[in-house]
């Protein structure tokens, strides 16, 4: 380890005796850092102009077998500050270690802090406005316009739960669409999508096609039912269609998933902030969570939606800056394309029906459709936002804008992944340890590309936290809806007054928000929680999609049959997901990664770490059911629920279709049943929301 790694510690014991030595050490560290940055800039510019190697491979960090699995262009050495001098001990000493270089890249300045603080301040102000000022203005206008009848209108259309959870069902299309985009993309997916492209190539990008397919299915099957019923909690549908215990089953699984996912949503961005600034995770996490809890608690759905609008703009802006600056640094779009093409990153899904192939045509387009369908059609947070709109036409417009916005955002993340590979194609930071975790790859690129411009690193960190905050606030607001509507209100009944409703919702938000701060300590100590979260979501989403599908498309399936089907599906998917995570962690099975290289690294790193990682790039194959592609989990869970519940009808019998309320069925099933005289011919129920004054928006 370099003697300059911790200059403060060297002089800590005796500032007088070692003052001169410490000053010299700090000066040397700064000089070495400047030399490395100069070398990096020289390398980037030369690569962009000639598409050749810009430095000779260091003998201490070049494996003899690298050419068998790594993309390495024909070397054309270009003099750099390290290469211009003759090989000597002095040159070896000038090379920074991984730790030194990592510390050198932590230059989060005062401007960056101001940008980050400004983002948090804007979110807090928006929450304060909708929680106090806008609410007060609305009451004054209603009182002035309606006089003594204002209380009745407020009770009917402006009740506490209706206004807090769905904005009085009078929200605007564009803000809700941007809110859906922001909440759909968490900090984990914002960083993880780019890393996915870097590690496995562009196969995953083709899943964006399934957004159009899932959107069409959602529009014709699921959303008309929810809009017609005007539900606040999606799990209320389970009770109307099946039974009370099915409602508690669905709501209970949702709350359990939320408890585990909440701290993870804020922990990953906190890691990013720690990497670029050096500030501890447990210092920044409470500040961010408290601000998020505040504007969610006081602002309700309106505060969440309009902060999401600001946060989505920040996400788009930061991605554009990274794409432009990163492309220019490597020599232009042509260079990015050529490096990724020769490195095998511009790949398509494999033409295979093998379910164990990670990203095949079948898993991407068929499994991906089910995977996206559960997110855009039955997810509580998504449906709750759709229900905040005044009409089915507004929902259609929102779904269209949301789909386009989401595709553009993911395309930006995909391109950032290509820029990452074009930047590090000859010195993989994950193999050398410069990026200790996969989630640190994009922040590392940001500090290299944007770190020279004050404020831009702060913009990127704000974007990552914006993605996290939007998901966090959305989940907190959805939890308030689920716990109020599914657990508290059914027990309290009509005795529950408006003040009790207001108190319950805000207590839920505060309780879960504060608990996520303490749960971060658990996430930090037990890395398995990340796998547990993936396991739980995989086990939950498929069966839930199956229950809603059976409820809306198969009126002959009764409560006992669907309960058995959902339990069997949930347990089966949990077993598959747990075994898949165990196989992944133990290394008994892992999907083959695309090759990388450390051929032209200009810093010292642990060669053993690199050699130990080469096994991840060797071909692997598996035949067990838990080796299947992760995109097939939702499809399998849904199919298990559908098939098992239908088989159970042979034991418990079929339900009389006439006993099922037609409003609980999809429009296509309603038309079929009417055509065959199962129901009397009546017009479809159309729900028109009464108009409110403009202040309700």
XYZ file of C-alpha atoms in Angstrom:
697
model
C 0.000 0.000 0.000
C 1.237 3.456 -0.876
C 2.669 5.563 1.908
C 0.531 8.453 0.696
C -2.720 6.615 1.229
C -3.418 8.277 4.566
C -1.290 11.405 4.942
C -3.323 12.686 7.870
C -2.584 9.569 9.889
C 1.122 9.873 9.267
C 1.351 13.162 11.110
C -1.393 12.704 13.622
C 0.797 11.554 16.481
C 3.132 14.550 16.469
C 2.207 17.545 14.334
C 5.433 19.376 15.283
C 7.866 16.562 14.618
C 6.277 15.334 11.426
C 4.782 18.522 10.004
C 7.348 18.929 7.265
C 7.150 15.269 6.323
C 3.354 15.390 6.156
C 3.392 18.474 3.938
C 5.817 16.776 1.576
C 3.672 13.637 1.490
C 0.507 15.608 0.687
C 2.338 17.492 -2.059
C 3.522 14.207 -3.556
C -0.009 12.774 -3.461
C -1.387 15.842 -5.219
C 1.343 15.673 -7.836
C 0.612 12.013 -8.500
C -3.111 12.660 -8.739
C -2.557 15.431 -11.288
C -0.297 13.121 -13.282
C -2.927 10.358 -13.362
C -5.689 12.757 -14.403
C -3.446 14.213 -17.116
C -2.699 10.697 -18.333
C -6.433 9.860 -18.380
C -7.298 12.978 -20.398
C -4.459 12.239 -22.828
C -5.660 8.643 -23.144
C -9.268 9.655 -23.787
C -8.432 12.206 -26.462
C -5.995 9.918 -28.246
C -8.431 7.008 -28.200
C -11.131 9.169 -29.714
C -8.869 10.300 -32.550
C -7.220 7.054 -33.538
C -9.116 4.229 -31.779
C -5.875 2.669 -30.638
C -4.354 1.718 -27.362
C -2.795 4.662 -25.592
C -0.569 3.042 -23.025
C 1.555 -0.035 -22.806
C 0.322 -2.784 -20.529
C 1.991 -2.620 -17.129
C 3.906 -5.772 -16.439
C 2.565 -6.013 -12.905
C -1.085 -6.003 -13.963
C -1.340 -7.848 -17.269
C -2.398 -11.493 -17.303
C -0.789 -13.758 -19.848
C -4.197 -15.194 -20.764
C -6.032 -11.929 -21.281
C -6.009 -12.156 -25.048
C -8.092 -15.300 -24.932
C -11.126 -13.596 -23.437
C -10.611 -9.843 -23.586
C -11.141 -7.321 -26.329
C -7.732 -5.732 -26.937
C -7.139 -3.439 -29.956
C -3.785 -3.350 -31.755
C -1.485 -1.338 -29.480
C -0.083 1.903 -30.822
C 1.670 3.402 -27.807
C 1.294 7.112 -27.274
C 3.647 8.931 -24.906
C 2.068 9.799 -21.582
C 3.588 11.244 -18.425
C 4.290 7.652 -17.297
C 5.612 6.349 -20.622
C 7.818 9.268 -21.636
C 10.286 8.518 -18.860
C 12.520 5.473 -18.943
C 11.396 2.438 -16.951
C 12.721 2.873 -13.466
C 11.827 2.593 -9.827
C 10.650 6.192 -9.962
C 8.010 5.292 -12.574
C 6.785 2.406 -10.446
C 6.417 4.700 -7.463
C 4.371 7.161 -9.522
C 1.595 4.615 -10.015
C -1.259 5.127 -7.616
C -2.886 2.198 -5.888
C -6.593 1.488 -6.231
C -7.274 3.109 -2.872
C -5.273 6.234 -3.737
C -7.004 6.624 -7.091
C -10.418 6.097 -5.499
C -9.686 8.841 -2.980
C -8.406 11.099 -5.755
C -11.752 10.787 -7.550
C -13.659 11.977 -4.470
C -13.806 15.663 -5.292
C -17.344 16.628 -4.320
C -17.066 20.409 -4.041
C -19.120 23.157 -2.446
C -21.082 23.734 -5.658
C -22.036 20.052 -5.761
C -23.276 20.203 -2.177
C -25.333 23.298 -3.012
C -26.961 21.539 -5.988
C -27.824 18.536 -3.839
C -29.164 20.676 -0.987
C -31.219 22.737 -3.447
C -32.927 19.577 -4.709
C -33.879 18.529 -1.180
C -35.047 22.066 -0.336
C -37.314 22.257 -3.395
C -38.917 18.930 -2.460
C -39.543 20.129 1.101
C -41.048 23.422 -0.110
C -43.419 21.622 -2.499
C -44.614 19.375 0.315
C -45.116 22.380 2.602
C -47.098 24.219 -0.080
C -49.578 21.409 -0.729
C -49.796 20.471 2.943
C -50.559 23.930 4.291
C -50.876 26.804 1.811
C -52.818 25.096 -1.008
C -55.064 23.281 1.453
C -55.887 26.529 3.251
C -56.613 28.332 -0.036
C -58.936 25.539 -1.125
C -60.963 25.727 2.095
C -61.277 29.504 1.814
C -62.528 29.345 -1.785
C -65.043 26.630 -1.006
C -66.314 28.541 2.013
C -66.649 31.762 0.029
C -68.369 30.126 -2.950
C -70.774 27.729 -1.244
C -71.395 29.311 2.115
C -73.127 26.916 4.432
C -73.009 24.105 1.893
C -69.242 24.070 1.749
C -68.969 21.448 4.445
C -71.090 19.062 2.416
C -68.969 19.502 -0.696
C -65.799 19.133 1.331
C -67.105 15.926 2.842
C -68.231 14.525 -0.522
C -65.341 15.461 -2.820
C -62.638 16.815 -0.567
C -62.590 14.258 2.211
C -59.273 13.699 3.908
C -58.565 10.232 2.472
C -59.748 11.115 -1.038
C -57.652 14.263 -1.188
C -54.580 12.768 0.505
C -54.437 9.493 -1.437
C -55.827 10.316 -4.897
C -55.840 14.140 -4.996
C -59.635 14.361 -5.102
C -59.462 12.459 -8.414
C -58.700 15.761 -10.160
C -54.981 15.531 -10.901
C -53.530 16.674 -14.232
C -52.294 14.300 -16.936
C -48.718 15.472 -17.505
C -47.623 15.716 -13.833
C -49.058 12.253 -13.111
C -47.292 10.807 -16.164
C -43.934 12.227 -15.039
C -44.630 11.027 -11.507
C -45.163 7.501 -12.833
C -41.863 7.667 -14.708
C -39.984 8.911 -11.638
C -41.493 6.368 -9.256
C -41.142 3.509 -11.760
C -37.365 4.058 -11.966
C -35.722 3.650 -8.560
C -32.130 4.550 -7.756
C -31.336 0.839 -7.970
C -32.637 0.531 -11.540
C -31.128 3.868 -12.601
C -27.664 2.542 -11.736
C -28.368 -1.116 -12.441
C -29.597 -0.746 -16.018
C -26.358 0.870 -17.178
C -24.329 -1.777 -15.350
C -26.452 -4.495 -16.970
C -25.493 -3.173 -20.418
C -21.815 -2.964 -19.422
C -21.727 -6.549 -18.135
C -24.139 -8.407 -20.442
C -24.667 -6.135 -23.451
C -27.774 -4.614 -25.027
C -29.959 -7.727 -24.806
C -31.923 -6.251 -21.899
C -32.727 -3.098 -23.909
C -35.178 -5.085 -26.050
C -37.485 -5.406 -23.049
C -38.591 -1.841 -23.815
C -40.672 -3.301 -26.666
C -42.790 -5.098 -24.072
C -43.886 -1.762 -22.595
C -46.133 -1.229 -25.610
C -47.530 -4.767 -25.365
C -48.162 -4.597 -21.617
C -49.633 -1.111 -21.984
C -52.191 -2.334 -24.522
C -53.161 -5.305 -22.343
C -53.486 -3.042 -19.324
C -55.661 -0.609 -21.240
C -58.144 -3.211 -22.502
C -58.319 -5.552 -19.490
C -57.208 -4.174 -16.125
C -57.499 -0.367 -16.063
C -61.182 -0.198 -17.191
C -62.173 -2.348 -14.209
C -60.204 -0.273 -11.698
C -61.505 2.975 -13.201
C -65.090 1.733 -13.156
C -64.863 0.660 -9.506
C -62.944 3.800 -8.416
C -60.805 1.807 -5.980
C -58.183 3.422 -3.756
C -56.588 0.123 -2.762
C -56.253 -2.483 -5.510
C -56.650 -5.232 -2.922
C -60.213 -4.116 -2.272
C -60.949 -5.866 -5.574
C -60.009 -9.196 -3.981
C -62.741 -8.838 -1.366
C -65.398 -7.819 -3.882
C -64.524 -10.631 -6.261
C -63.472 -13.365 -3.805
C -63.371 -12.851 -0.018
C -62.015 -10.861 2.897
C -59.152 -13.287 3.498
C -57.942 -12.884 -0.096
C -57.856 -9.132 0.447
C -55.806 -9.524 3.635
C -53.523 -12.021 1.882
C -52.699 -9.586 -0.927
C -52.391 -6.525 1.314
C -50.222 -8.399 3.825
C -47.730 -9.477 1.162
C -47.559 -5.917 -0.159
C -46.767 -4.496 3.282
C -44.103 -7.158 3.882
C -42.436 -6.388 0.560
C -42.504 -2.672 1.350
C -40.850 -3.123 4.755
C -37.904 -4.918 3.168
C -37.636 -2.728 0.081
C -37.850 0.704 1.756
C -34.349 0.708 3.338
C -32.797 -0.789 0.196
C -34.280 2.012 -1.908
C -32.342 4.616 0.088
C -29.267 2.507 0.914
C -28.009 2.152 -2.679
C -28.074 5.935 -3.403
C -26.396 6.510 -0.036
C -23.555 4.254 -1.213
C -23.228 6.433 -4.312
C -23.100 9.593 -2.217
C -20.503 7.988 0.026
C -18.323 7.101 -2.964
C -18.293 10.550 -4.538
C -18.130 12.610 -1.346
C -16.720 10.397 1.406
C -19.617 11.264 3.752
C -20.844 8.301 5.783
C -24.001 6.423 4.848
C -25.564 6.902 8.278
C -25.004 10.644 8.062
C -26.833 11.290 4.806
C -29.550 8.621 5.113
C -31.469 10.158 8.072
C -31.417 13.622 6.467
C -32.796 12.419 3.150
C -35.406 10.083 4.649
C -36.681 12.724 7.082
C -37.147 15.252 4.254
C -38.894 12.630 2.107
C -41.134 11.595 5.000
C -41.967 15.251 5.670
C -43.184 16.170 2.192
C -44.994 12.845 1.804
C -46.671 13.211 5.196
C -47.904 16.785 4.830
C -48.320 17.016 1.049
C -50.110 13.760 0.320
C -50.372 12.529 -3.254
C -50.114 16.066 -4.631
C -46.851 16.703 -2.832
C -45.522 13.349 -4.041
C -46.574 13.905 -7.673
C -45.163 17.408 -8.025
C -41.881 16.555 -6.311
C -41.696 13.613 -8.718
C -41.995 16.099 -11.587
C -38.947 18.011 -10.325
C -37.060 14.784 -9.676
C -37.807 13.377 -13.135
C -36.466 16.571 -14.751
C -33.265 16.184 -12.711
C -32.932 12.544 -13.814
C -33.350 13.412 -17.488
C -30.930 16.338 -17.190
C -28.180 14.346 -15.520
C -28.442 11.498 -18.034
C -28.166 13.949 -20.929
C -25.051 15.538 -19.395
C -23.385 12.143 -18.852
C -24.225 10.986 -22.372
C -22.921 14.143 -24.057
C -19.740 14.610 -22.009
C -18.931 10.891 -21.924
C -19.361 10.556 -25.698
C -17.118 13.555 -26.373
C -14.426 12.262 -24.014
C -14.035 8.936 -25.840
C -14.023 10.554 -29.289
C -17.646 10.755 -30.440
C -20.595 8.483 -31.094
C -18.731 6.558 -33.802
C -16.034 5.549 -31.337
C -18.604 4.505 -28.706
C -20.397 2.350 -31.276
C -17.209 0.785 -32.666
C -15.732 -0.107 -29.269
C -18.980 -1.681 -28.092
C -19.436 -3.548 -31.364
C -15.948 -5.043 -31.258
C -16.340 -5.754 -27.546
C -19.526 -7.768 -28.168
C -21.832 -5.391 -26.286
C -24.190 -4.706 -29.203
C -25.949 -8.049 -28.943
C -29.534 -9.226 -29.322
C -31.526 -11.804 -27.334
C -30.583 -15.372 -28.150
C -32.870 -17.327 -30.471
C -33.647 -20.037 -27.993
C -36.618 -21.497 -26.160
C -34.377 -22.710 -23.334
C -35.758 -21.127 -20.118
C -32.293 -21.214 -18.501
C -30.895 -18.806 -21.117
C -30.714 -15.518 -19.257
C -32.007 -13.268 -22.045
C -33.512 -15.234 -24.926
C -36.152 -14.060 -27.391
C -38.742 -16.027 -25.399
C -37.739 -14.682 -21.981
C -37.408 -11.070 -23.167
C -40.581 -10.707 -25.224
C -42.913 -13.179 -23.518
C -41.536 -13.201 -19.970
C -40.771 -9.481 -20.195
C -44.402 -8.735 -21.079
C -45.608 -10.448 -17.896
C -42.819 -8.740 -15.942
C -43.879 -5.268 -17.114
C -47.581 -6.080 -16.941
C -47.497 -6.522 -13.184
C -45.751 -3.146 -12.837
C -48.028 -1.114 -15.098
C -51.372 -2.831 -14.491
C -51.861 -4.186 -10.959
C -49.180 -2.420 -8.912
C -50.780 -0.462 -6.065
C -48.655 2.671 -6.584
C -49.324 2.749 -10.335
C -53.071 2.142 -10.073
C -53.366 4.728 -7.284
C -51.945 7.396 -9.599
C -54.234 6.396 -12.422
C -57.165 6.652 -10.012
C -56.165 10.248 -9.193
C -57.197 11.269 -12.725
C -60.743 12.463 -13.479
C -61.667 10.209 -16.423
C -60.792 7.127 -18.471
C -59.659 9.421 -21.303
C -57.170 11.119 -18.972
C -55.890 7.705 -17.882
C -55.326 6.742 -21.532
C -53.357 9.933 -22.196
C -51.312 9.430 -19.056
C -50.509 5.827 -19.957
C -49.311 6.946 -23.405
C -47.066 9.751 -22.081
C -45.779 7.531 -19.280
C -44.781 4.788 -21.720
C -42.889 7.223 -23.967
C -41.169 8.912 -21.025
C -40.146 5.591 -19.518
C -38.734 4.326 -22.819
C -36.683 7.516 -23.247
C -35.316 7.300 -19.705
C -34.328 3.648 -20.049
C -32.770 4.335 -23.454
C -30.649 6.986 -21.747
C -29.556 4.453 -19.118
C -28.741 1.943 -21.876
C -26.567 4.465 -23.693
C -24.760 5.399 -20.472
C -23.907 1.697 -20.177
C -22.395 1.803 -23.667
C -20.384 4.903 -22.727
C -19.180 3.067 -19.608
C -17.804 0.226 -21.694
C -16.238 2.591 -24.242
C -14.468 4.325 -21.345
C -13.271 1.238 -19.462
C -12.989 -1.373 -22.225
C -9.250 -1.828 -21.642
C -9.223 -1.418 -17.839
C -12.270 -2.910 -16.149
C -12.712 -1.170 -12.758
C -14.747 -4.061 -11.307
C -11.909 -6.524 -11.977
C -9.275 -4.240 -10.474
C -11.380 -3.298 -7.435
C -11.659 0.409 -8.275
C -15.419 -0.203 -8.356
C -15.965 -2.473 -5.372
C -19.601 -3.158 -6.277
C -21.477 -3.155 -9.544
C -23.602 -0.226 -8.414
C -20.444 1.885 -8.141
C -19.564 1.633 -11.842
C -21.740 4.531 -13.030
C -20.737 6.864 -10.150
C -17.106 6.099 -11.023
C -17.753 7.128 -14.623
C -19.485 10.287 -13.467
C -16.552 11.378 -11.304
C -14.176 10.736 -14.199
C -16.313 12.436 -16.848
C -18.152 15.165 -14.936
C -15.871 15.626 -11.937
C -13.898 18.397 -13.640
C -17.007 20.599 -13.918
C -18.238 21.986 -10.571
C -21.868 21.154 -9.879
C -22.258 18.273 -12.331
C -21.363 15.524 -9.830
C -23.905 17.121 -7.522
C -26.480 16.990 -10.319
C -25.851 13.276 -10.837
C -26.090 12.470 -7.121
C -29.304 14.508 -7.042
C -30.614 12.393 -9.917
C -29.852 9.121 -8.128
C -31.449 10.378 -4.933
C -34.375 11.768 -6.940
C -35.044 8.294 -8.315
C -34.816 6.896 -4.792
C -36.951 9.615 -3.194
C -39.687 9.305 -5.816
C -39.892 5.545 -5.245
C -39.707 6.010 -1.473
C -42.417 8.663 -1.307
C -44.627 6.709 -3.699
C -44.340 3.585 -1.574
C -45.029 5.487 1.657
C -48.160 7.047 0.194
C -49.298 3.666 -1.156
C -48.701 2.059 2.237
C -50.940 4.697 3.807
C -53.666 3.761 1.317
C -53.333 -0.002 1.813
C -53.189 0.067 5.616
C -56.059 2.553 5.884
C -58.370 0.923 3.350
C -57.541 -2.752 3.928
C -56.788 -2.984 7.651
C -58.026 0.035 9.630
C -61.211 1.281 7.958
C -62.926 -2.160 7.686
C -62.509 -2.609 11.457
C -63.401 0.944 12.483
C -66.389 1.203 10.168
C -68.539 4.315 10.176
C -67.221 5.334 13.580
C -63.984 6.481 11.930
C -64.057 10.271 11.629
C -62.071 12.485 9.288
C -59.573 13.414 11.976
C -58.949 9.716 12.645
C -58.358 9.133 8.928
C -55.897 12.025 8.727
C -54.028 10.846 11.799
C -53.866 7.216 10.635
C -52.432 8.051 7.214
C -49.783 10.382 8.568
C -48.773 8.010 11.360
C -48.285 5.252 8.777
C -46.066 7.479 6.628
C -43.968 8.658 9.562
C -43.674 5.205 11.142
C -42.517 3.457 7.968
C -40.297 6.371 6.971
C -38.455 6.468 10.295
C -38.215 2.683 10.485
C -36.412 2.618 7.119
C -33.598 4.668 8.690
C -32.946 1.978 11.273
C -33.449 -0.824 8.743
C -30.498 0.581 6.780
C -28.250 -0.765 9.546
C -29.684 -4.222 8.885
C -29.207 -3.897 5.135
C -25.626 -2.789 5.659
C -24.751 -5.710 7.929
C -26.678 -8.379 6.055
C -25.949 -8.204 2.362
C -28.340 -11.117 1.880
C -31.227 -8.668 2.343
C -30.652 -7.503 -1.227
C -31.159 -11.045 -2.457
C -34.102 -11.436 -0.077
C -35.767 -8.401 -1.637
C -35.348 -9.822 -5.135
C -36.640 -13.174 -3.902
C -39.723 -11.675 -2.270
C -40.642 -9.552 -5.274
C -40.202 -12.492 -7.643
C -42.399 -14.630 -5.393
C -45.063 -11.938 -5.040
C -45.610 -10.288 -8.415
C -46.387 -13.408 -10.455
C -49.057 -14.850 -8.126
C -50.671 -11.412 -7.739
C -50.887 -10.999 -11.502
C -52.451 -14.454 -11.676
C -55.100 -13.577 -9.073
C -56.163 -10.414 -10.900
C -56.190 -12.269 -14.238
C -58.419 -15.034 -12.869
C -60.697 -12.509 -11.198
C -61.285 -10.416 -14.331
C -61.177 -13.081 -17.064
C -62.439 -16.317 -15.405
C -65.731 -15.738 -13.584
C -66.272 -19.472 -13.025
C -63.360 -19.674 -10.524
C -64.493 -19.277 -6.926
C -62.809 -18.152 -3.699
C -61.558 -21.529 -2.456
C -60.035 -22.371 -5.815
C -58.150 -19.081 -6.182
C -56.937 -19.231 -2.581
C -55.410 -22.679 -3.128
C -53.944 -21.574 -6.459
C -52.363 -18.417 -5.030
C -50.858 -20.208 -2.007
C -49.417 -22.977 -4.204
C -47.985 -20.441 -6.644
C -46.467 -18.268 -3.918
C -44.761 -21.190 -2.158
C -43.469 -22.619 -5.434
C -42.031 -19.291 -6.582
C -40.479 -18.690 -3.165
C -38.746 -22.082 -3.352
C -37.470 -21.402 -6.878
C -36.289 -17.875 -6.075
C -34.513 -18.863 -2.842
C -32.674 -21.741 -4.531
C -31.742 -19.478 -7.433
C -30.216 -16.925 -5.055
C -28.335 -19.652 -3.163
C -26.911 -20.988 -6.439
C -25.888 -17.482 -7.439
C -24.229 -16.654 -4.119
C -22.381 -19.960 -3.755
C -21.262 -19.813 -7.369
C -22.703 -23.213 -8.255
C -24.506 -21.524 -11.122
C -24.120 -18.089 -12.635
C -24.863 -16.606 -16.016
C -21.842 -16.027 -18.248
C -20.653 -12.435 -18.427
C -19.179 -10.802 -21.505
C -15.346 -10.558 -21.564
C -13.445 -7.618 -20.106
C -9.805 -6.550 -20.076
C -7.268 -4.947 -17.746
C -4.693 -4.669 -20.528
C -4.032 -0.940 -20.257
C -4.576 -0.103 -16.602
C -2.187 2.623 -15.444
C -2.553 2.030 -11.702
C -1.593 -0.790 -9.358
C -4.212 -3.345 -8.332
C -4.492 -6.779 -6.775
C -3.778 -9.268 -9.542
C -5.274 -12.140 -7.522
C -8.647 -10.378 -7.427
C -8.649 -10.172 -11.199
C -7.588 -13.776 -11.737
C -10.243 -15.006 -9.312
C -12.920 -13.136 -11.264
C -12.103 -14.731 -14.626
C -14.284 -17.769 -13.821
C -17.335 -15.511 -14.174
C -16.581 -15.173 -17.888
C -16.411 -18.907 -18.615
C -19.474 -20.578 -20.188
C -21.991 -21.972 -17.705
C -25.118 -24.029 -18.162
C -27.832 -25.298 -15.886
C -30.838 -27.566 -16.104
C -32.628 -27.021 -12.780
C -35.876 -25.074 -12.622
C -34.223 -22.429 -10.438
C -31.687 -21.741 -13.192
C -34.384 -20.122 -15.313
C -34.194 -16.513 -16.499
C -35.316 -13.941 -13.936
C -37.718 -12.477 -16.523
C -39.758 -15.688 -16.474
C -40.552 -15.528 -12.743
C -43.628 -13.316 -13.106
C -44.953 -15.402 -16.003
C -44.454 -18.692 -14.157
C -46.058 -17.360 -10.978
C -49.096 -16.104 -12.894
C -49.496 -19.330 -14.876
C -49.201 -21.465 -11.732
C -51.997 -19.460 -10.102
C -54.220 -19.695 -13.175
C -53.666 -23.405 -13.814
C -53.869 -24.531 -10.168
C -57.040 -22.547 -9.451
C -58.739 -23.976 -12.541
C -57.716 -27.506 -11.588
C -59.165 -26.887 -8.118
C -62.574 -26.299 -9.704
C -62.749 -30.053 -10.371
C -62.657 -30.565 -6.602
C -64.674 -27.592 -5.296
C -66.844 -27.043 -8.342
C -67.364 -24.059 -10.570
C -68.874 -20.813 -9.372
C -72.164 -19.716 -10.913
C -71.230 -16.942 -13.326
C -74.492 -15.096 -12.653
C -73.415 -14.580 -9.042
C -70.430 -12.476 -10.140
C -70.922 -8.712 -10.451
C -70.238 -7.839 -14.090
C -68.398 -4.677 -13.058
C -65.684 -6.912 -11.614
C -64.975 -8.437 -15.029
C -62.946 -7.124 -17.948
C -64.984 -5.397 -20.709
C -64.231 -8.173 -23.220
C -65.705 -10.787 -20.832
C -68.718 -8.579 -20.121
C -69.502 -8.312 -23.843
C -69.122 -12.065 -24.319
C -71.426 -12.902 -21.404
C -74.071 -10.429 -22.552
C -73.928 -11.828 -26.059
C -74.638 -15.276 -24.651
C -77.413 -13.979 -22.368
C -75.592 -14.579 -19.081
C -76.554 -11.032 -18.075
C -79.309 -8.730 -19.121
C -78.115 -6.244 -21.720
C -77.236 -2.996 -19.986
C -74.875 -0.173 -20.811
C -71.385 -0.236 -19.331
C -71.172 1.832 -16.222
C -69.552 5.208 -16.856
C -68.204 7.103 -13.880
C -68.041 10.858 -14.337
C -66.289 12.781 -11.598
C -68.063 15.993 -10.496
C -66.193 19.139 -11.349
C -64.192 20.889 -8.684
C -62.889 24.407 -8.579
C -59.489 25.024 -10.165
C -57.853 25.186 -6.759
C -58.231 21.422 -6.357
C -55.570 20.698 -8.954
